[in-house]
mmCIF file of C-alpha atoms in Angstrom:
data_model
loop_
_atom_site.group_PDB
_atom_site.id
_atom_site.type_symbol
_atom_site.label_atom_id
_atom_site.label_comp_id
_atom_site.label_asym_id
_atom_site.label_seq_id
_atom_site.Cartn_x
_atom_site.Cartn_y
_atom_site.Cartn_z
ATOM 1 C CA UNK T 1 8.809 -13.757 2.667
ATOM 2 C CA UNK T 2 6.095 -11.436 3.943
ATOM 3 C CA UNK T 3 3.685 -14.139 5.010
ATOM 4 C CA UNK T 4 1.055 -12.929 2.543
ATOM 5 C CA UNK T 5 0.895 -14.820 -0.732
ATOM 6 C CA UNK T 6 -1.077 -13.767 -3.792
ATOM 7 C CA UNK T 7 -1.850 -15.772 -6.902
ATOM 8 C CA UNK T 8 -1.623 -15.387 -9.767
ATOM 9 C CA UNK T 9 1.185 -12.819 -10.035
ATOM 10 C CA UNK T 10 0.052 -11.796 -13.503
ATOM 11 C CA UNK T 11 -3.352 -12.086 -15.172
ATOM 12 C CA UNK T 12 -4.585 -11.035 -18.596
ATOM 13 C CA UNK T 13 -8.317 -11.308 -19.120
ATOM 14 C CA UNK T 14 -10.896 -10.256 -21.624
ATOM 15 C CA UNK T 15 -13.821 -8.055 -20.714
ATOM 16 C CA UNK T 16 -16.227 -10.997 -20.840
ATOM 17 C CA UNK T 17 -14.101 -13.350 -18.735
ATOM 18 C CA UNK T 18 -14.603 -14.396 -15.130
ATOM 19 C CA UNK T 19 -11.496 -14.844 -13.008
ATOM 20 C CA UNK T 20 -10.543 -14.846 -9.338
ATOM 21 C CA UNK T 21 -7.590 -13.494 -7.407
ATOM 22 C CA UNK T 22 -6.458 -15.401 -4.347
ATOM 23 C CA UNK T 23 -4.727 -14.225 -1.200
ATOM 24 C CA UNK T 24 -3.484 -16.319 1.702
ATOM 25 C CA UNK T 25 -1.874 -15.109 4.913
ATOM 26 C CA UNK T 26 0.137 -17.235 7.317
ATOM 27 C CA UNK T 27 0.519 -14.618 10.044
ATOM 28 C CA UNK T 28 -2.522 -15.366 12.176
ATOM 29 C CA UNK T 29 -3.981 -11.929 11.453
ATOM 30 C CA UNK T 30 -7.661 -11.149 11.879
ATOM 31 C CA UNK T 31 -8.088 -8.494 9.190
ATOM 32 C CA UNK T 32 -7.564 -8.717 5.444
ATOM 33 C CA UNK T 33 -7.757 -6.073 2.747
ATOM 34 C CA UNK T 34 -7.909 -5.595 -0.995
ATOM 35 C CA UNK T 35 -6.194 -2.516 -2.451
ATOM 36 C CA UNK T 36 -5.984 -1.275 -6.035
ATOM 37 C CA UNK T 37 -2.767 0.417 -7.150
ATOM 38 C CA UNK T 38 -2.907 2.371 -10.399
ATOM 39 C CA UNK T 39 -0.181 4.474 -11.944
ATOM 40 C CA UNK T 40 0.077 7.980 -10.474
ATOM 41 C CA UNK T 41 -2.768 7.391 -7.994
ATOM 42 C CA UNK T 42 -2.686 6.622 -4.284
ATOM 43 C CA UNK T 43 -3.367 3.121 -3.102
ATOM 44 C CA UNK T 44 -7.147 2.727 -3.104
ATOM 45 C CA UNK T 45 -8.708 0.651 -0.360
ATOM 46 C CA UNK T 46 -11.395 -1.566 -1.863
ATOM 47 C CA UNK T 47 -12.575 -3.952 0.852
ATOM 48 C CA UNK T 48 -11.822 -4.720 4.491
ATOM 49 C CA UNK T 49 -12.640 -7.974 6.248
ATOM 50 C CA UNK T 50 -12.354 -8.450 9.984
ATOM 51 C CA UNK T 51 -12.837 -11.948 11.365
ATOM 52 C CA UNK T 52 -14.349 -12.960 8.034
ATOM 53 C CA UNK T 53 -16.977 -10.205 8.152
ATOM 54 C CA UNK T 54 -16.858 -7.453 5.549
ATOM 55 C CA UNK T 55 -16.505 -4.222 7.482
ATOM 56 C CA UNK T 56 -15.798 -1.813 4.659
ATOM 57 C CA UNK T 57 -16.717 -1.524 0.993
ATOM 58 C CA UNK T 58 -15.416 1.666 -0.530
ATOM 59 C CA UNK T 59 -17.952 2.170 -3.325
ATOM 60 C CA UNK T 60 -16.390 -0.526 -5.442
ATOM 61 C CA UNK T 61 -18.297 -1.528 -8.606
ATOM 62 C CA UNK T 62 -20.199 -4.784 -8.370
ATOM 63 C CA UNK T 63 -18.001 -6.340 -11.049
ATOM 64 C CA UNK T 64 -15.562 -6.846 -8.152
ATOM 65 C CA UNK T 65 -16.872 -9.375 -5.629
ATOM 66 C CA UNK T 66 -14.826 -10.271 -2.543
ATOM 67 C CA UNK T 67 -15.059 -13.483 -0.559
ATOM 68 C CA UNK T 68 -13.466 -14.335 2.772
ATOM 69 C CA UNK T 69 -14.160 -17.981 3.653
ATOM 70 C CA UNK T 70 -11.876 -17.914 6.714
ATOM 71 C CA UNK T 71 -9.427 -15.570 8.377
ATOM 72 C CA UNK T 72 -6.502 -16.883 6.310
ATOM 73 C CA UNK T 73 -7.968 -16.638 2.826
ATOM 74 C CA UNK T 74 -9.359 -13.815 0.741
ATOM 75 C CA UNK T 75 -10.592 -13.894 -2.822
ATOM 76 C CA UNK T 76 -11.514 -11.217 -5.321
ATOM 77 C CA UNK T 77 -13.877 -12.478 -7.996
ATOM 78 C CA UNK T 78 -13.782 -10.537 -11.240
ATOM 79 C CA UNK T 79 -16.356 -10.433 -14.036
ATOM 80 C CA UNK T 80 -17.071 -8.170 -16.999
ATOM 81 C CA UNK T 81 -14.188 -5.873 -16.162
ATOM 82 C CA UNK T 82 -13.242 -2.761 -18.100
ATOM 83 C CA UNK T 83 -9.799 -1.799 -19.450
ATOM 84 C CA UNK T 84 -9.566 0.937 -16.794
ATOM 85 C CA UNK T 85 -9.631 -1.820 -14.162
ATOM 86 C CA UNK T 86 -6.129 -2.797 -15.239
ATOM 87 C CA UNK T 87 -3.908 -2.257 -12.210
ATOM 88 C CA UNK T 88 -1.876 -3.951 -9.503
ATOM 89 C CA UNK T 89 -4.207 -5.538 -6.961
ATOM 90 C CA UNK T 90 -2.656 -5.864 -3.542
ATOM 91 C CA UNK T 91 -3.841 -7.968 -0.652
ATOM 92 C CA UNK T 92 -2.811 -7.099 2.884
ATOM 93 C CA UNK T 93 -3.428 -8.377 6.382
ATOM 94 C CA UNK T 94 -3.078 -6.966 9.880
ATOM 95 C CA UNK T 95 -3.922 -7.832 13.479
ATOM 96 C CA UNK T 96 -7.007 -5.645 13.388
ATOM 97 C CA UNK T 97 -8.946 -3.537 10.887
ATOM 98 C CA UNK T 98 -7.636 -0.256 12.238
ATOM 99 C CA UNK T 99 -4.395 1.468 12.910
ATOM 100 C CA UNK T 100 -1.878 -1.344 12.772
ATOM 101 C CA UNK T 101 0.912 -2.352 10.454
ATOM 102 C CA UNK T 102 -0.286 -3.799 7.179
ATOM 103 C CA UNK T 103 1.607 -6.701 5.644
ATOM 104 C CA UNK T 104 1.233 -6.759 1.887
ATOM 105 C CA UNK T 105 1.424 -9.525 -0.656
ATOM 106 C CA UNK T 106 3.373 -9.106 -3.881
ATOM 107 C CA UNK T 107 0.249 -8.238 -5.814
ATOM 108 C CA UNK T 108 -1.471 -9.456 -8.959
ATOM 109 C CA UNK T 109 -0.752 -7.412 -12.074
ATOM 110 C CA UNK T 110 -4.095 -7.437 -13.914
ATOM 111 C CA UNK T 111 -4.491 -6.419 -17.529
ATOM 112 C CA UNK T 112 -7.976 -6.232 -19.032
ATOM 113 C CA UNK T 113 -8.034 -6.395 -22.822
ATOM 114 C CA UNK Z 1 -11.979 13.063 2.631
ATOM 115 C CA UNK Z 2 -8.524 12.759 4.120
ATOM 116 C CA UNK Z 3 -5.757 13.288 1.602
ATOM 117 C CA UNK Z 4 -2.026 12.893 1.832
ATOM 118 C CA UNK Z 5 0.119 14.752 -0.675
ATOM 119 C CA UNK Z 6 3.628 13.511 -1.267
ATOM 120 C CA UNK Z 7 6.355 15.536 -2.923
ATOM 121 C CA UNK Z 8 8.186 15.235 -5.105
ATOM 122 C CA UNK Z 9 6.374 12.547 -7.084
ATOM 123 C CA UNK Z 10 9.582 11.596 -8.905
ATOM 124 C CA UNK Z 11 13.183 12.063 -7.846
ATOM 125 C CA UNK Z 12 16.335 10.874 -9.591
ATOM 126 C CA UNK Z 13 19.690 11.619 -7.986
ATOM 127 C CA UNK Z 14 23.254 10.362 -7.962
ATOM 128 C CA UNK Z 15 24.635 7.910 -5.453
ATOM 129 C CA UNK Z 16 26.009 9.673 -2.402
ATOM 130 C CA UNK Z 17 23.629 12.635 -2.495
ATOM 131 C CA UNK Z 18 21.129 13.488 0.228
ATOM 132 C CA UNK Z 19 17.403 13.868 -0.303
ATOM 133 C CA UNK Z 20 14.178 14.662 1.510
ATOM 134 C CA UNK Z 21 10.684 13.457 0.689
ATOM 135 C CA UNK Z 22 7.628 15.182 2.129
ATOM 136 C CA UNK Z 23 4.179 13.995 3.124
ATOM 137 C CA UNK Z 24 1.581 16.657 3.870
ATOM 138 C CA UNK Z 25 -2.065 16.741 4.861
ATOM 139 C CA UNK Z 26 -4.656 19.107 6.243
ATOM 140 C CA UNK Z 27 -5.863 16.289 8.491
ATOM 141 C CA UNK Z 28 -4.511 15.160 11.831
ATOM 142 C CA UNK Z 29 -3.464 11.530 12.116
ATOM 143 C CA UNK Z 30 -2.950 9.443 15.222
ATOM 144 C CA UNK Z 31 0.241 8.143 13.655
ATOM 145 C CA UNK Z 32 1.942 7.966 10.306
ATOM 146 C CA UNK Z 33 3.671 5.109 8.549
ATOM 147 C CA UNK Z 34 6.278 5.016 5.800
ATOM 148 C CA UNK Z 35 6.456 2.090 3.399
ATOM 149 C CA UNK Z 36 8.887 1.227 0.605
ATOM 150 C CA UNK Z 37 7.742 -0.702 -2.434
ATOM 151 C CA UNK Z 38 10.216 -2.266 -4.830
ATOM 152 C CA UNK Z 39 9.291 -3.279 -8.400
ATOM 153 C CA UNK Z 40 7.214 -6.450 -8.471
ATOM 154 C CA UNK Z 41 6.673 -6.423 -4.713
ATOM 155 C CA UNK Z 42 4.130 -5.145 -2.243
ATOM 156 C CA UNK Z 43 4.858 -2.248 0.128
ATOM 157 C CA UNK Z 44 6.926 -3.044 3.210
ATOM 158 C CA UNK Z 45 6.669 -1.006 6.403
ATOM 159 C CA UNK Z 46 9.785 1.002 7.276
ATOM 160 C CA UNK Z 47 8.659 2.925 10.342
ATOM 161 C CA UNK Z 48 5.688 4.239 12.310
ATOM 162 C CA UNK Z 49 5.869 7.663 13.961
ATOM 163 C CA UNK Z 50 3.350 8.344 16.676
ATOM 164 C CA UNK Z 51 4.161 11.452 18.675
ATOM 165 C CA UNK Z 52 4.119 14.990 17.266
ATOM 166 C CA UNK Z 53 7.708 16.116 16.705
ATOM 167 C CA UNK Z 54 9.027 12.560 16.892
ATOM 168 C CA UNK Z 55 12.199 11.708 15.005
ATOM 169 C CA UNK Z 56 13.166 8.132 14.189
ATOM 170 C CA UNK Z 57 16.329 6.938 12.518
ATOM 171 C CA UNK Z 58 16.772 3.756 10.533
ATOM 172 C CA UNK Z 59 20.422 3.613 9.454
ATOM 173 C CA UNK Z 60 20.712 6.368 6.800
ATOM 174 C CA UNK Z 61 16.974 7.142 6.860
ATOM 175 C CA UNK Z 62 15.564 9.781 9.220
ATOM 176 C CA UNK Z 63 11.810 10.111 9.669
ATOM 177 C CA UNK Z 64 10.128 13.069 11.317
ATOM 178 C CA UNK Z 65 6.507 13.576 12.350
ATOM 179 C CA UNK Z 66 5.269 17.161 12.383
ATOM 180 C CA UNK Z 67 4.376 18.783 15.678
ATOM 181 C CA UNK Z 68 0.717 18.994 14.653
ATOM 182 C CA UNK Z 69 0.710 15.398 13.384
ATOM 183 C CA UNK Z 70 -0.360 16.524 9.913
ATOM 184 C CA UNK Z 71 2.887 16.069 8.015
ATOM 185 C CA UNK Z 72 6.034 14.015 7.903
ATOM 186 C CA UNK Z 73 9.356 13.891 6.121
ATOM 187 C CA UNK Z 74 11.836 11.223 5.148
ATOM 188 C CA UNK Z 75 15.471 12.218 4.785
ATOM 189 C CA UNK Z 76 18.021 9.878 3.239
ATOM 190 C CA UNK Z 77 21.710 10.552 3.744
ATOM 191 C CA UNK Z 78 24.283 9.381 1.200
ATOM 192 C CA UNK Z 79 21.735 7.621 -0.979
ATOM 193 C CA UNK Z 80 22.634 4.254 -2.460
ATOM 194 C CA UNK Z 81 21.231 2.390 -5.494
ATOM 195 C CA UNK Z 82 19.565 -0.031 -3.078
ATOM 196 C CA UNK Z 83 17.378 2.831 -1.860
ATOM 197 C CA UNK Z 84 15.629 2.914 -5.231
ATOM 198 C CA UNK Z 85 11.904 2.313 -4.940
ATOM 199 C CA UNK Z 86 8.473 3.822 -4.355
ATOM 200 C CA UNK Z 87 8.153 5.458 -0.946
ATOM 201 C CA UNK Z 88 4.625 5.669 0.426
ATOM 202 C CA UNK Z 89 3.398 7.507 3.465
ATOM 203 C CA UNK Z 90 0.196 6.380 5.136
ATOM 204 C CA UNK Z 91 -1.778 8.324 7.704
ATOM 205 C CA UNK Z 92 -3.441 6.286 10.396
ATOM 206 C CA UNK Z 93 -6.883 7.082 11.710
ATOM 207 C CA UNK Z 94 -9.569 4.439 11.675
ATOM 208 C CA UNK Z 95 -7.792 3.052 8.646
ATOM 209 C CA UNK Z 96 -4.726 3.703 6.518
ATOM 210 C CA UNK Z 97 -4.838 6.617 4.074
ATOM 211 C CA UNK Z 98 -2.025 6.444 1.537
ATOM 212 C CA UNK Z 99 -0.256 9.181 -0.358
ATOM 213 C CA UNK Z 100 0.404 8.732 -4.057
ATOM 214 C CA UNK Z 101 4.046 7.930 -3.429
ATOM 215 C CA UNK Z 102 7.472 9.255 -4.360
ATOM 216 C CA UNK Z 103 9.325 7.241 -6.955
ATOM 217 C CA UNK Z 104 13.005 7.464 -6.084
ATOM 218 C CA UNK Z 105 15.838 6.433 -8.405
ATOM 219 C CA UNK Z 106 19.434 6.425 -7.218
ATOM 220 C CA UNK Z 107 21.898 6.313 -10.085
ATOM 221 C CA UNK Z 108 25.318 4.669 -9.552
#
């Protein structure tokens, strides 16, 4: 039990679908992150939220839309994705948005067909 | 752009053997973290090394931070099947910069 829970664990969606990934942390952390993990590539940081404010957006296409309604919840809204967006999407949290230990969820395995 | 290169990318060895995984960069980091990720799970932090030249031991795992704080190594002694997984190094500056990982398989 890492204290960071992601749902769903697996998701298959068509290119015209709209879906959302959910992340919840029970650790009292102030920062939350979305990462993309593709085969043979380093973990790619997508978004960083600190105290519910987005503090970093690493040139992510607009078909990915994050939402952080409170410090415990983070969403990633998906629409009109491409097959190359298929990957493991990992949520993480930490005490602050900088150089501290990141606690990861189990990830959502996304397949775009 | 800060990059971390891990080598080897894949390693498959027999139980009981020793191995070393490397993490190299041209950038200086304030600290460096090592994570292990098992199939179907997210990465879990193993250790953080902070001081140049620092060596930390975690049972059969030995982590070393380079003197210049640009590189690190992970040495596993007498590897066991339970050590199988993806090992990720992450350099710490204003944020975490991850290497591409070393996928380690220990065969019984």
